[in-house]
C-alpha atoms as a printed R data frame, in Angstrom:
    type eleno elety resid chain resno       x       y       z
1   ATOM     1    CA   MET     A     1  11.948 -11.890   6.205
2   ATOM     2    CA   ASN     A     2  14.682 -14.189   7.429
3   ATOM     3    CA   GLY     A     3  13.166 -15.102  10.772
4   ATOM     4    CA   GLY     A     4  12.058 -13.432  13.968
5   ATOM     5    CA   GLY     A     5   9.320 -13.585  16.546
6   ATOM     6    CA   TRP     A     6   6.525 -11.809  18.360
7   ATOM     7    CA   LEU     A     7   7.859 -10.839  21.762
8   ATOM     8    CA   LYS     A     8   6.505  -9.267  24.928
9   ATOM     9    CA   VAL     A     9   8.978  -6.831  26.486
10  ATOM    10    CA   GLU     A    10   7.778  -5.465  29.826
11  ATOM    11    CA   GLY     A    11   4.221  -6.113  28.682
12  ATOM    12    CA   ILE     A    12   4.678  -4.362  25.334
13  ATOM    13    CA   SER     A    13   4.310  -6.263  22.048
14  ATOM    14    CA   VAL     A    14   7.556  -6.123  20.055
15  ATOM    15    CA   ASP     A    15   8.040  -7.617  16.588
16  ATOM    16    CA   PHE     A    16  11.578  -8.937  16.152
17  ATOM    17    CA   LEU     A    17  12.472  -9.435  12.477
18  ATOM    18    CA   TYR     A    18  15.711 -10.563  10.882
19  ATOM    19    CA   ARG     A    19  16.795  -8.953   7.620
20  ATOM    20    CA   ASP     A    20  19.548 -10.030   5.210
21  ATOM    21    CA   MET     A    21  21.441  -6.751   4.747
22  ATOM    22    CA   GLU     A    22  22.830  -7.753   1.354
23  ATOM    23    CA   GLN     A    23  19.301  -8.393   0.151
24  ATOM    24    CA   VAL     A    24  18.074  -5.121   1.673
25  ATOM    25    CA   ASN     A    25  20.863  -3.237  -0.101
26  ATOM    26    CA   GLN     A    26  20.017  -4.923  -3.412
27  ATOM    27    CA   VAL     A    27  16.301  -4.178  -3.074
28  ATOM    28    CA   ILE     A    28  17.044  -0.522  -2.313
29  ATOM    29    CA   ASP     A    29  19.168  -0.359  -5.463
30  ATOM    30    CA   ASP     A    30  16.300  -2.001  -7.354
31  ATOM    31    CA   CYS     A    31  13.923   0.663  -6.019
32  ATOM    32    CA   HIS     A    32  16.245   3.364  -7.326
33  ATOM    33    CA   SER     A    33  16.150   1.740 -10.756
34  ATOM    34    CA   GLY     A    34  12.344   1.467 -10.711
35  ATOM    35    CA   GLN     A    35  12.043  -2.260 -10.003
36  ATOM    36    CA   ILE     A    36   9.540  -3.382  -7.374
37  ATOM    37    CA   THR     A    37   7.821  -6.683  -6.689
38  ATOM    38    CA   ILE     A    38   4.836  -7.812  -4.640
39  ATOM    39    CA   ASP     A    39   4.591 -11.277  -3.114
40  ATOM    40    CA   TYR     A    40   2.041 -13.233  -1.106
41  ATOM    41    CA   GLN     A    41   2.789 -13.144   2.615
42  ATOM    42    CA   PRO     A    42   0.589 -13.903   5.631
43  ATOM    43    CA   GLY     A    43   0.106 -10.789   7.713
44  ATOM    44    CA   HIS     A    44   0.166  -8.549   4.648
45  ATOM    45    CA   PRO     A    45  -3.358  -8.875   3.208
46  ATOM    46    CA   HIS     A    46  -2.444  -6.931   0.072
47  ATOM    47    CA   GLY     A    47   0.992  -8.501  -0.259
48  ATOM    48    CA   PHE     A    48   4.621  -7.797   0.636
49  ATOM    49    CA   VAL     A    49   5.845  -5.011  -1.628
50  ATOM    50    CA   SER     A    50   9.634  -4.993  -1.919
51  ATOM    51    CA   SER     A    51   9.812  -1.208  -1.392
52  ATOM    52    CA   ILE     A    52   8.926  -1.906   2.250
53  ATOM    53    CA   TYR     A    53  12.668  -2.520   2.723
54  ATOM    54    CA   ILE     A    54  13.673   1.018   1.770
55  ATOM    55    CA   GLY     A    55  10.940   2.357   4.031
56  ATOM    56    CA   GLU     A    56  12.149   0.295   6.981
57  ATOM    57    CA   VAL     A    57  15.651   1.669   6.516
58  ATOM    58    CA   ALA     A    58  14.355   5.234   6.192
59  ATOM    59    CA   PHE     A    59  12.340   5.027   9.423
60  ATOM    60    CA   GLY     A    60  14.625   2.706  11.391
61  ATOM    61    CA   LEU     A    61  16.447   4.075  14.440
62  ATOM    62    CA   PRO     A    62  19.675   2.141  15.091
63  ATOM    63    CA   LEU     A    63  20.222   0.791  18.589
64  ATOM    64    CA   HIS     A    64  23.553  -0.810  17.666
65  ATOM    65    CA   ASP     A    65  25.311  -0.130  14.350
66  ATOM    66    CA   PRO     A    66  29.060  -0.226  15.105
67  ATOM    67    CA   ASN     A    67  30.068  -0.686  11.463
68  ATOM    68    CA   GLY     A    68  27.703   1.961  10.120
69  ATOM    69    CA   VAL     A    69  25.816  -0.509   7.923
70  ATOM    70    CA   LEU     A    70  22.408   1.034   8.539
71  ATOM    71    CA   ALA     A    71  23.831   4.549   8.413
72  ATOM    72    CA   ALA     A    72  25.217   3.867   4.935
73  ATOM    73    CA   LEU     A    73  21.909   2.442   3.738
74  ATOM    74    CA   LYS     A    74  20.033   5.448   5.112
75  ATOM    75    CA   THR     A    75  21.904   7.722   2.702
76  ATOM    76    CA   LYS     A    76  20.073   5.932  -0.123
77  ATOM    77    CA   THR     A    77  16.617   6.731   1.228
78  ATOM    78    CA   THR     A    78  16.604  10.507   0.698
79  ATOM    79    CA   PRO     A    79  15.469  12.044  -1.477
80  ATOM    80    CA   TYR     A    80  12.609   9.716  -2.372
81  ATOM    81    CA   PRO     A    81  13.674   7.932  -5.587
82  ATOM    82    CA   ALA     A    82  11.960   9.366  -8.672
83  ATOM    83    CA   LYS     A    83  11.992   6.000 -10.449
84  ATOM    84    CA   LEU     A    84  10.390   4.300  -7.442
85  ATOM    85    CA   LYS     A    85   7.622   6.899  -7.524
86  ATOM    86    CA   GLN     A    86   6.879   6.244 -11.187
87  ATOM    87    CA   ALA     A    87   7.216   2.467 -10.866
88  ATOM    88    CA   THR     A    88   4.753   2.384  -7.960
89  ATOM    89    CA   VAL     A    89   2.183   4.421  -9.869
90  ATOM    90    CA   ASN     A    90   2.655   2.241 -12.953
91  ATOM    91    CA   LYS     A    91   2.322  -0.989 -10.978
92  ATOM    92    CA   PHE     A    92  -0.744  -0.142  -8.906
93  ATOM    93    CA   ALA     A    93  -2.764   2.676 -10.514
94  ATOM    94    CA   TRP     A    94  -4.429   0.499 -13.164
95  ATOM    95    CA   GLU     A    95  -5.537  -2.090 -10.580
96  ATOM    96    CA   ILE     A    96  -7.543   0.482  -8.620
97  ATOM    97    CA   SER     A    97 -10.239   0.562 -11.296
98  ATOM    98    CA   PHE     A    98  -9.689  -3.036 -12.447
99  ATOM    99    CA   SER     A    99 -10.563  -4.324  -8.967
100 ATOM   100    CA   LEU     A   100 -13.796  -2.344  -9.117
101 ATOM   101    CA   VAL     A   101 -14.653  -3.704 -12.556
102 ATOM   102    CA   VAL     A   102 -14.343  -7.294 -11.345
103 ATOM   103    CA   ALA     A   103 -16.176  -6.401  -8.118
104 ATOM   104    CA   GLN     A   104 -19.240  -5.749 -10.277
105 ATOM   105    CA   LYS     A   105 -19.448  -9.511 -10.820
106 ATOM   106    CA   ALA     A   106 -20.468  -9.843  -7.160
107 ATOM   107    CA   VAL     A   107 -23.458  -7.506  -7.383
108 ATOM   108    CA   ALA     A   108 -26.089  -9.826  -8.869
109 ATOM   109    CA   ARG     A   109 -25.118 -12.667  -6.529
110 ATOM   110    CA   GLY     A   110 -24.862 -10.484  -3.434
111 ATOM   111    CA   ASP     A   111 -21.417 -12.016  -2.943
112 ATOM   112    CA   VAL     A   112 -20.204  -9.656  -0.250
113 ATOM   113    CA   ALA     A   113 -17.046 -11.630   0.572
114 ATOM   114    CA   TYR     A   114 -15.792 -11.362  -3.009
115 ATOM   115    CA   ALA     A   115 -16.856  -7.721  -3.237
116 ATOM   116    CA   ALA     A   116 -15.069  -6.879   0.016
117 ATOM   117    CA   GLY     A   117 -11.876  -8.491  -1.254
118 ATOM   118    CA   CYS     A   118 -12.015  -6.510  -4.485
119 ATOM   119    CA   CYS     A   119 -12.744  -3.274  -2.630
120 ATOM   120    CA   PHE     A   120  -9.826  -3.907  -0.278
121 ATOM   121    CA   ARG     A   121  -7.444  -4.473  -3.186
122 ATOM   122    CA   SER     A   122  -8.641  -1.261  -4.807
123 ATOM   123    CA   VAL     A   123  -8.019   0.707  -1.608
124 ATOM   124    CA   ALA     A   124  -4.637  -0.953  -1.039
125 ATOM   125    CA   CYS     A   125  -3.580   0.116  -4.533
126 ATOM   126    CA   MET     A   126  -4.881   3.640  -3.877
127 ATOM   127    CA   ASN     A   127  -2.697   3.768  -0.776
128 ATOM   128    CA   GLN     A   128   0.380   2.645  -2.701
129 ATOM   129    CA   VAL     A   129  -0.209   5.343  -5.302
130 ATOM   130    CA   LEU     A   130  -0.971   8.080  -2.766
131 ATOM   131    CA   PHE     A   131   2.174   7.338  -0.777
132 ATOM   132    CA   ALA     A   132   4.266   7.413  -3.952
133 ATOM   133    CA   LEU     A   133   2.709  10.643  -5.231
134 ATOM   134    CA   ASN     A   134   3.488  12.261  -1.887
135 ATOM   135    CA   GLU     A   135   6.987  10.725  -1.857
136 ATOM   136    CA   ALA     A   136   6.370   8.870   1.387
137 ATOM   137    CA   TYR     A   137   7.361   5.290   2.186
138 ATOM   138    CA   LEU     A   138   4.551   2.803   2.871
139 ATOM   139    CA   LEU     A   139   5.565   0.104   5.358
140 ATOM   140    CA   ASN     A   140   2.375  -1.961   5.482
141 ATOM   141    CA   GLU     A   141  -1.390  -1.822   5.225
142 ATOM   142    CA   LYS     A   142  -2.045  -1.044   8.907
143 ATOM   143    CA   GLY     A   143  -3.012   2.600   9.361
144 ATOM   144    CA   ALA     A   144  -2.211   3.467   5.752
145 ATOM   145    CA   VAL     A   145  -5.584   5.085   5.028
146 ATOM   146    CA   ALA     A   146  -5.312   7.383   8.053
147 ATOM   147    CA   ILE     A   147  -1.759   8.387   7.124
148 ATOM   148    CA   ALA     A   148  -2.728   9.037   3.494
149 ATOM   149    CA   ASN     A   149  -5.595  11.209   4.697
150 ATOM   150    CA   GLY     A   150  -2.995  13.687   5.975
151 ATOM   151    CA   PHE     A   151  -1.119  14.025   2.685
152 ATOM   152    CA   ALA     A   152  -1.088  17.202   0.601
153 ATOM   153    CA   LEU     A   153  -2.079  15.249  -2.514
154 ATOM   154    CA   ARG     A   154  -5.203  13.223  -1.749
155 ATOM   155    CA   PRO     A   155  -8.894  13.178  -2.626
156 ATOM   156    CA   ALA     A   156 -10.976  15.203  -0.178
157 ATOM   157    CA   ASP     A   157 -12.292  13.239   2.818
158 ATOM   158    CA   TYR     A   158 -10.279  10.210   1.715
159 ATOM   159    CA   GLN     A   159 -10.395   8.330   5.007
160 ATOM   160    CA   GLN     A   160 -14.072   9.066   5.613
161 ATOM   161    CA   GLN     A   161 -15.008   7.890   2.130
162 ATOM   162    CA   VAL     A   162 -12.961   4.688   2.353
163 ATOM   163    CA   GLU     A   163 -14.356   3.812   5.766
164 ATOM   164    CA   SER     A   164 -17.901   4.402   4.532
165 ATOM   165    CA   VAL     A   165 -17.340   1.757   1.849
166 ATOM   166    CA   PHE     A   166 -16.591  -1.001   4.342
167 ATOM   167    CA   ALA     A   167 -19.413   0.115   6.617
168 ATOM   168    CA   LEU     A   168 -21.801  -0.230   3.675
169 ATOM   169    CA   LEU     A   169 -20.862  -3.694   2.465
170 ATOM   170    CA   ALA     A   170 -23.568  -6.289   3.040
171 ATOM   171    CA   ALA     A   171 -24.827  -9.330   1.144
172 ATOM   172    CA   ASP     A   172 -27.179  -7.450  -1.152
173 ATOM   173    CA   ALA     A   173 -26.809  -5.876  -4.573
174 ATOM   174    CA   GLU     A   174 -27.650  -2.326  -3.504
175 ATOM   175    CA   SER     A   175 -25.006  -1.990  -0.799
176 ATOM   176    CA   ILE     A   176 -22.315  -3.603  -2.955
177 ATOM   177    CA   SER     A   177 -23.125  -1.296  -5.876
178 ATOM   178    CA   GLU     A   178 -23.053   1.766  -3.638
179 ATOM   179    CA   ALA     A   179 -19.697   0.776  -2.151
180 ATOM   180    CA   ILE     A   180 -18.191   0.269  -5.603
181 ATOM   181    CA   ALA     A   181 -19.560   3.632  -6.756
182 ATOM   182    CA   ILE     A   182 -17.865   5.456  -3.871
183 ATOM   183    CA   LEU     A   183 -14.494   3.906  -4.675
184 ATOM   184    CA   ASP     A   184 -14.995   4.597  -8.365
185 ATOM   185    CA   GLU     A   185 -15.472   8.293  -7.606
186 ATOM   186    CA   ILE     A   186 -12.369   8.341  -5.392
187 ATOM   187    CA   GLU     A   187 -10.383   6.810  -8.260
188 ATOM   188    CA   ARG     A   188 -11.619   9.472 -10.678
189 ATOM   189    CA   LYS     A   189 -10.422  12.199  -8.310
190 ATOM   190    CA   LEU     A   190  -7.131  10.439  -7.685
191 ATOM   191    CA   SER     A   191  -6.431  10.047 -11.410
192 ATOM   192    CA   GLN     A   192  -5.926  13.811 -11.796
193 ATOM   193    CA   TRP     A   193  -2.372  13.199 -10.545
194 ATOM   194    CA   TYR     A   194  -1.476  10.259 -12.778
195 ATOM   195    CA   GLY     A   195  -3.831  10.303 -15.775
196 ATOM   196    CA   ASP     A   196  -6.416   7.835 -16.992
197 ATOM   197    CA   ARG     A   197  -5.332   4.275 -16.161
198 ATOM   198    CA   ARG     A   198  -8.848   2.842 -16.179
199 ATOM   199    CA   LEU     A   199  -9.485  -0.546 -17.737
200 ATOM   200    CA   GLU     A   200 -12.883  -1.045 -19.290
201 ATOM   201    CA   ILE     A   201 -14.008  -4.670 -19.636
């Protein structure tokens, strides 16, 4: 992000963000070659994944594009890049189970804050993988679970199961263990589409 602001336009919240079009073009090319990054950024609790740029271009509706800059970039967004799909699965699939392995460290202490963070990371990685498998662009974490719940490729009752995890979490071993177990089962179902990426520690 190169600047911007949170505006109110006729009482409606509008996010105004600047983008460097040369950088956007380069990141889209990187996505096509299977290169993605994730960086810390406030407002993105999982992180800012560089493939957000290609998604913004794909969904963006130009209000003023006299030189056809956005129109040209849009031609690079369809079809969904095969190398981006594989790179996203490779980058995030292993962390789904890894986050649950380290979450186990919170059980004995009843450390619900740590457990919740690990569970969130696991779900965020599930969302990245589900969007990629369904060749859909993920813009950010907000609403991602609900969107993924409508995909053709997804574990049954995905949204309901994920939401039950965060409803369960409390500062005791039993609830933390149960929450981890639900996510572990979701991961096992999800892995049918990408193979075993589980890390055992």
